[in-house]
PDB file of C-alpha atoms in Angstrom:
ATOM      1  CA  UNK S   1      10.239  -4.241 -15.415  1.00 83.00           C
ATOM      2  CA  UNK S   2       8.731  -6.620 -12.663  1.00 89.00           C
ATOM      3  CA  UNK S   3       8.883  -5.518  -9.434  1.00 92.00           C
ATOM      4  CA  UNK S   4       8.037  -7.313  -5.909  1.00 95.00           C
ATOM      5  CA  UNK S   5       6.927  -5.394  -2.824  1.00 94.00           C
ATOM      6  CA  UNK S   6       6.521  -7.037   0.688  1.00 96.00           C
ATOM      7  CA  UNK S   7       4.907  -5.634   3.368  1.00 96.00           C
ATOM      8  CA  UNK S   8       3.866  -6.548   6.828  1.00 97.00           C
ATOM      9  CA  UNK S   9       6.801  -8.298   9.006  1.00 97.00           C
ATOM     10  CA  UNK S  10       7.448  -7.384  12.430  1.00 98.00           C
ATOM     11  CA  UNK S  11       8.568  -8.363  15.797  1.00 98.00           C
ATOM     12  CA  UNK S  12       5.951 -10.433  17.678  1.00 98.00           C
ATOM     13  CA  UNK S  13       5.724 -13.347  20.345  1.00 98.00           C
ATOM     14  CA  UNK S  14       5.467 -16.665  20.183  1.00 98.00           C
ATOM     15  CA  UNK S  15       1.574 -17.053  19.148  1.00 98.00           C
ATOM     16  CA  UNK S  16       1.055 -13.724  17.581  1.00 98.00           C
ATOM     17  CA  UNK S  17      -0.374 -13.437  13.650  1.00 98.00           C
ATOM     18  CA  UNK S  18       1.300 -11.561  11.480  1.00 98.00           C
ATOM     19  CA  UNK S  19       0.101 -11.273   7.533  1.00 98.00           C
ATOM     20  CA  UNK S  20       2.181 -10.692   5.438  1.00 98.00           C
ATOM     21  CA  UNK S  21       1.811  -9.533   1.432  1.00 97.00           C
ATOM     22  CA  UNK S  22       3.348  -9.422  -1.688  1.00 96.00           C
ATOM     23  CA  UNK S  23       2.350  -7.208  -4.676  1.00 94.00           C
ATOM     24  CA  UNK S  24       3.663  -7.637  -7.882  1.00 91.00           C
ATOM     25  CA  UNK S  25       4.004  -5.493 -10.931  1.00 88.00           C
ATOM     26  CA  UNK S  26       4.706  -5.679 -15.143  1.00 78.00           C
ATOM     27  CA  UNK S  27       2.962  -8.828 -15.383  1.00 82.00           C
ATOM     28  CA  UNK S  28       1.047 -11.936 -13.616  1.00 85.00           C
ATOM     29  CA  UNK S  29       2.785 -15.266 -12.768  1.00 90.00           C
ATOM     30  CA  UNK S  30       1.989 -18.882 -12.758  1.00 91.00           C
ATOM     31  CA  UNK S  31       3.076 -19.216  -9.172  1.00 94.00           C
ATOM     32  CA  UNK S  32       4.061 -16.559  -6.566  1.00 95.00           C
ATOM     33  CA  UNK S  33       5.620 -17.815  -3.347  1.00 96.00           C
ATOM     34  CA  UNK S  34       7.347 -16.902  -0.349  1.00 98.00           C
ATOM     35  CA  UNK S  35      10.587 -18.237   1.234  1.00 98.00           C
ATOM     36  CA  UNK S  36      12.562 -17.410   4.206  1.00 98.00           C
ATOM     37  CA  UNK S  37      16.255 -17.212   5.597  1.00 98.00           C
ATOM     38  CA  UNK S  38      17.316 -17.406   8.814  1.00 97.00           C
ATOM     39  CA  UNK S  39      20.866 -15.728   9.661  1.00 91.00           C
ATOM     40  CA  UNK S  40      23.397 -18.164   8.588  1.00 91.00           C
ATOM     41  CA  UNK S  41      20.766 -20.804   7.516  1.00 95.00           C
ATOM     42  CA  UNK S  42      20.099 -21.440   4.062  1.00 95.00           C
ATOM     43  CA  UNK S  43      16.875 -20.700   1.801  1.00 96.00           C
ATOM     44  CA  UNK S  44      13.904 -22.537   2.718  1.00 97.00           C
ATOM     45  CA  UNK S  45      10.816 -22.841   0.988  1.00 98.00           C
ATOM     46  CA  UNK S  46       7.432 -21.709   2.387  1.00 98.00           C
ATOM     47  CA  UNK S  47       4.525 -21.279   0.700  1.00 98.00           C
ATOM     48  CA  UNK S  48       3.653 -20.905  -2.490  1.00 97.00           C
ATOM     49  CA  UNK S  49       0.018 -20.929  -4.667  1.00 96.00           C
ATOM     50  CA  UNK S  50      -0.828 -21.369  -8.455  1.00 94.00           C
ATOM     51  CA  UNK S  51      -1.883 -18.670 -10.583  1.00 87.00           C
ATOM     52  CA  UNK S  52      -6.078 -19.676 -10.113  1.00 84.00           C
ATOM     53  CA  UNK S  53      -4.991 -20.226  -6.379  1.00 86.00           C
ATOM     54  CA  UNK S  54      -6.424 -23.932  -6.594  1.00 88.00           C
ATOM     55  CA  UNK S  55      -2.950 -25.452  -6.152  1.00 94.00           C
ATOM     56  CA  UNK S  56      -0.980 -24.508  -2.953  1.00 96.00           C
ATOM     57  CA  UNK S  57       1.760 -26.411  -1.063  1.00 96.00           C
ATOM     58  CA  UNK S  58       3.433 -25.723   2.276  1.00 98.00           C
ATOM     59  CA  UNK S  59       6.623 -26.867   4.047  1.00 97.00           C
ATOM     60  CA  UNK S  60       5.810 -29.755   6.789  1.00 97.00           C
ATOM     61  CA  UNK S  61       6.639 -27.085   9.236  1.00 97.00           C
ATOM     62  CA  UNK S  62       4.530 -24.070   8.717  1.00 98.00           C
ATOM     63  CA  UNK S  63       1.437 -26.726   7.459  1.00 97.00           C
ATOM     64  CA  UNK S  64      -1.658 -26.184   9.790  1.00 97.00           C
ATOM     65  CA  UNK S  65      -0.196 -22.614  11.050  1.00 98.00           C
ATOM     66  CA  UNK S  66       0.770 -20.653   7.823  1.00 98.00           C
ATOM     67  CA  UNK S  67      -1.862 -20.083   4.914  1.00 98.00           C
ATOM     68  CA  UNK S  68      -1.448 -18.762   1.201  1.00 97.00           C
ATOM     69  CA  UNK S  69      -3.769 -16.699  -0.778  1.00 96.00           C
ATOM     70  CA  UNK S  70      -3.694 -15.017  -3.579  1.00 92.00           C
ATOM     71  CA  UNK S  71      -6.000 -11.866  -4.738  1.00 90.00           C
ATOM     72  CA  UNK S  72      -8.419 -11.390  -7.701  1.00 82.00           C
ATOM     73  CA  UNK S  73      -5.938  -9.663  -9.867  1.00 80.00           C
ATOM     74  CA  UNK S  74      -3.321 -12.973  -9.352  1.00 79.00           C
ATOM     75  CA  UNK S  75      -0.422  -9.817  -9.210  1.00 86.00           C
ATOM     76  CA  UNK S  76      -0.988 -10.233  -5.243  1.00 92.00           C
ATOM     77  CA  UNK S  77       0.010 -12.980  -2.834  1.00 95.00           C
ATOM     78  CA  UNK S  78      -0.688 -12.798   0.995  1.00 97.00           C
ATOM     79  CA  UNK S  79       0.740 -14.943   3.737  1.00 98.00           C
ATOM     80  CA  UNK S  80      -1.130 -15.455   6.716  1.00 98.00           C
ATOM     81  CA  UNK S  81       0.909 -16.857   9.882  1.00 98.00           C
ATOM     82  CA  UNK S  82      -0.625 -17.658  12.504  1.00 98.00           C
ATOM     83  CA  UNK S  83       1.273 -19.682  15.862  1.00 98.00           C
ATOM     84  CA  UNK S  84       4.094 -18.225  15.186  1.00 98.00           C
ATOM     85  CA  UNK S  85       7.603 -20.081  16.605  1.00 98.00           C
ATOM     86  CA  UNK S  86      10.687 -18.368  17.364  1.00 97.00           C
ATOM     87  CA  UNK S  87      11.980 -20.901  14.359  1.00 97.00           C
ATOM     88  CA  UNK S  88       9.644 -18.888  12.428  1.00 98.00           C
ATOM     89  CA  UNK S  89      11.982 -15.893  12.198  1.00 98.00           C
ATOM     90  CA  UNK S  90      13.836 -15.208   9.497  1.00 98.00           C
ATOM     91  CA  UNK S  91      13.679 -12.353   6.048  1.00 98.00           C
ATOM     92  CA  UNK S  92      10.709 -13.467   4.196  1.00 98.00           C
ATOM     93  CA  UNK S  93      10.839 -13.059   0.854  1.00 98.00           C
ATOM     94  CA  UNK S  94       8.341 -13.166  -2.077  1.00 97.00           C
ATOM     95  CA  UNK S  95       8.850 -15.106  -5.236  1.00 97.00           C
ATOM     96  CA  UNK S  96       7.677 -15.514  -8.598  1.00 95.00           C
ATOM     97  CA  UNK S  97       7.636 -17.743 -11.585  1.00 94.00           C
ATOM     98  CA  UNK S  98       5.490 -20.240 -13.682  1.00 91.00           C
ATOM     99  CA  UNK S  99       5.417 -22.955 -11.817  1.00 92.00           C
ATOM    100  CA  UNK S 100       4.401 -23.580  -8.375  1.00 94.00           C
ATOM    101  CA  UNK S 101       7.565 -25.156  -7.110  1.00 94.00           C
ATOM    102  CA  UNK S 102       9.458 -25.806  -3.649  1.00 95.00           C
ATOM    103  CA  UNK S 103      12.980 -25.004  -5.601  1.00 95.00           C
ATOM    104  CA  UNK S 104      14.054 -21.520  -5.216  1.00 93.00           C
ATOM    105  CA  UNK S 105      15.650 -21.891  -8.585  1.00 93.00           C
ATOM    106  CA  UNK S 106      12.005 -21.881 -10.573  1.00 94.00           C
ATOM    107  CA  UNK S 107      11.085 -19.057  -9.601  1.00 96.00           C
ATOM    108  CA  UNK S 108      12.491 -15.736 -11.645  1.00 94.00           C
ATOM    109  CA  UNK S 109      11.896 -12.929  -9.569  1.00 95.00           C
ATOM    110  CA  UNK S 110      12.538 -11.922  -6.174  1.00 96.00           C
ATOM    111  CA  UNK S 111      11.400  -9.187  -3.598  1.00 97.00           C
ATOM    112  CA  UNK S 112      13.753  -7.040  -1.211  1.00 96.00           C
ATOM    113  CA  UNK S 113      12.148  -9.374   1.649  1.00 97.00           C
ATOM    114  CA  UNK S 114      10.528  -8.405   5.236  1.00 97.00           C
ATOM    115  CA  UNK S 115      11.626  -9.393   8.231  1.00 98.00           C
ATOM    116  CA  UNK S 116       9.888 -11.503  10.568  1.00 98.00           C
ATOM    117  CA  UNK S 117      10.865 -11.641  14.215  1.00 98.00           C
ATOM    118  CA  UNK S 118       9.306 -14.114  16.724  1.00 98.00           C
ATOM    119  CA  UNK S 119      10.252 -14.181  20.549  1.00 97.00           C
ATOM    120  CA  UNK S 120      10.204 -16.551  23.015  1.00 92.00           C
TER     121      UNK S 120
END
């Protein structure tokens, strides 16, 4: 069965990096992902990167700050987030599917999330 594992939230300041990854298991994907919820906000896309990792695409607001890559194996996905806002902050959560997509509802599976936290 496919599972998704994130690792690497945390609490930081506004500025600080965090990284965060995604490893998934049973099978590779078309695209893998990551979206985020805020506490009583809706699902928002992110970030999310094509199978060959040639084809990436970014939300307007993490575009410049927030970079996708995806490992060798294509069964990993990392997030790198750099300048991080206090908007920033919100349950990040790793995705996967077959087609690199902003629409939560392409993509099949889902990890448990990590939390991001970003002070002022």
């Amino acid at each position: 069965q496919v599972q998704l594992v994130e690792s690497g939230g945390g609490l930081v300041q506004t500025g600080d990096s965090l990284r965060l990854s995604c490893a998934a298991s049973g099978r590779t994907f078309g695209s893998m992902g990551w979206f985020r919820q805020a506490p009583a906000k809706a699902r928002e896309f992110v970030a999310a990167i094509s199978s060959n990792g040639v084809n990436s695409v970014y939300t307007d607001s993490v575009k410049g700050r927030f970079t996708i890559s995806r490992d060798n194996d294509k069964s990993t996905v990392h997030l790198q987030m750099n300048s991080l806002k206090p908007e920033d902050t919100a349950v990040y959560y790793c995705a996967a599917g077959s087609v690199v997509s902003g629409l939560s509802w392409h993509y099949t599976y889902w990890g448990q999330g990590t939390q991001v936290a970003v002070s002022s």
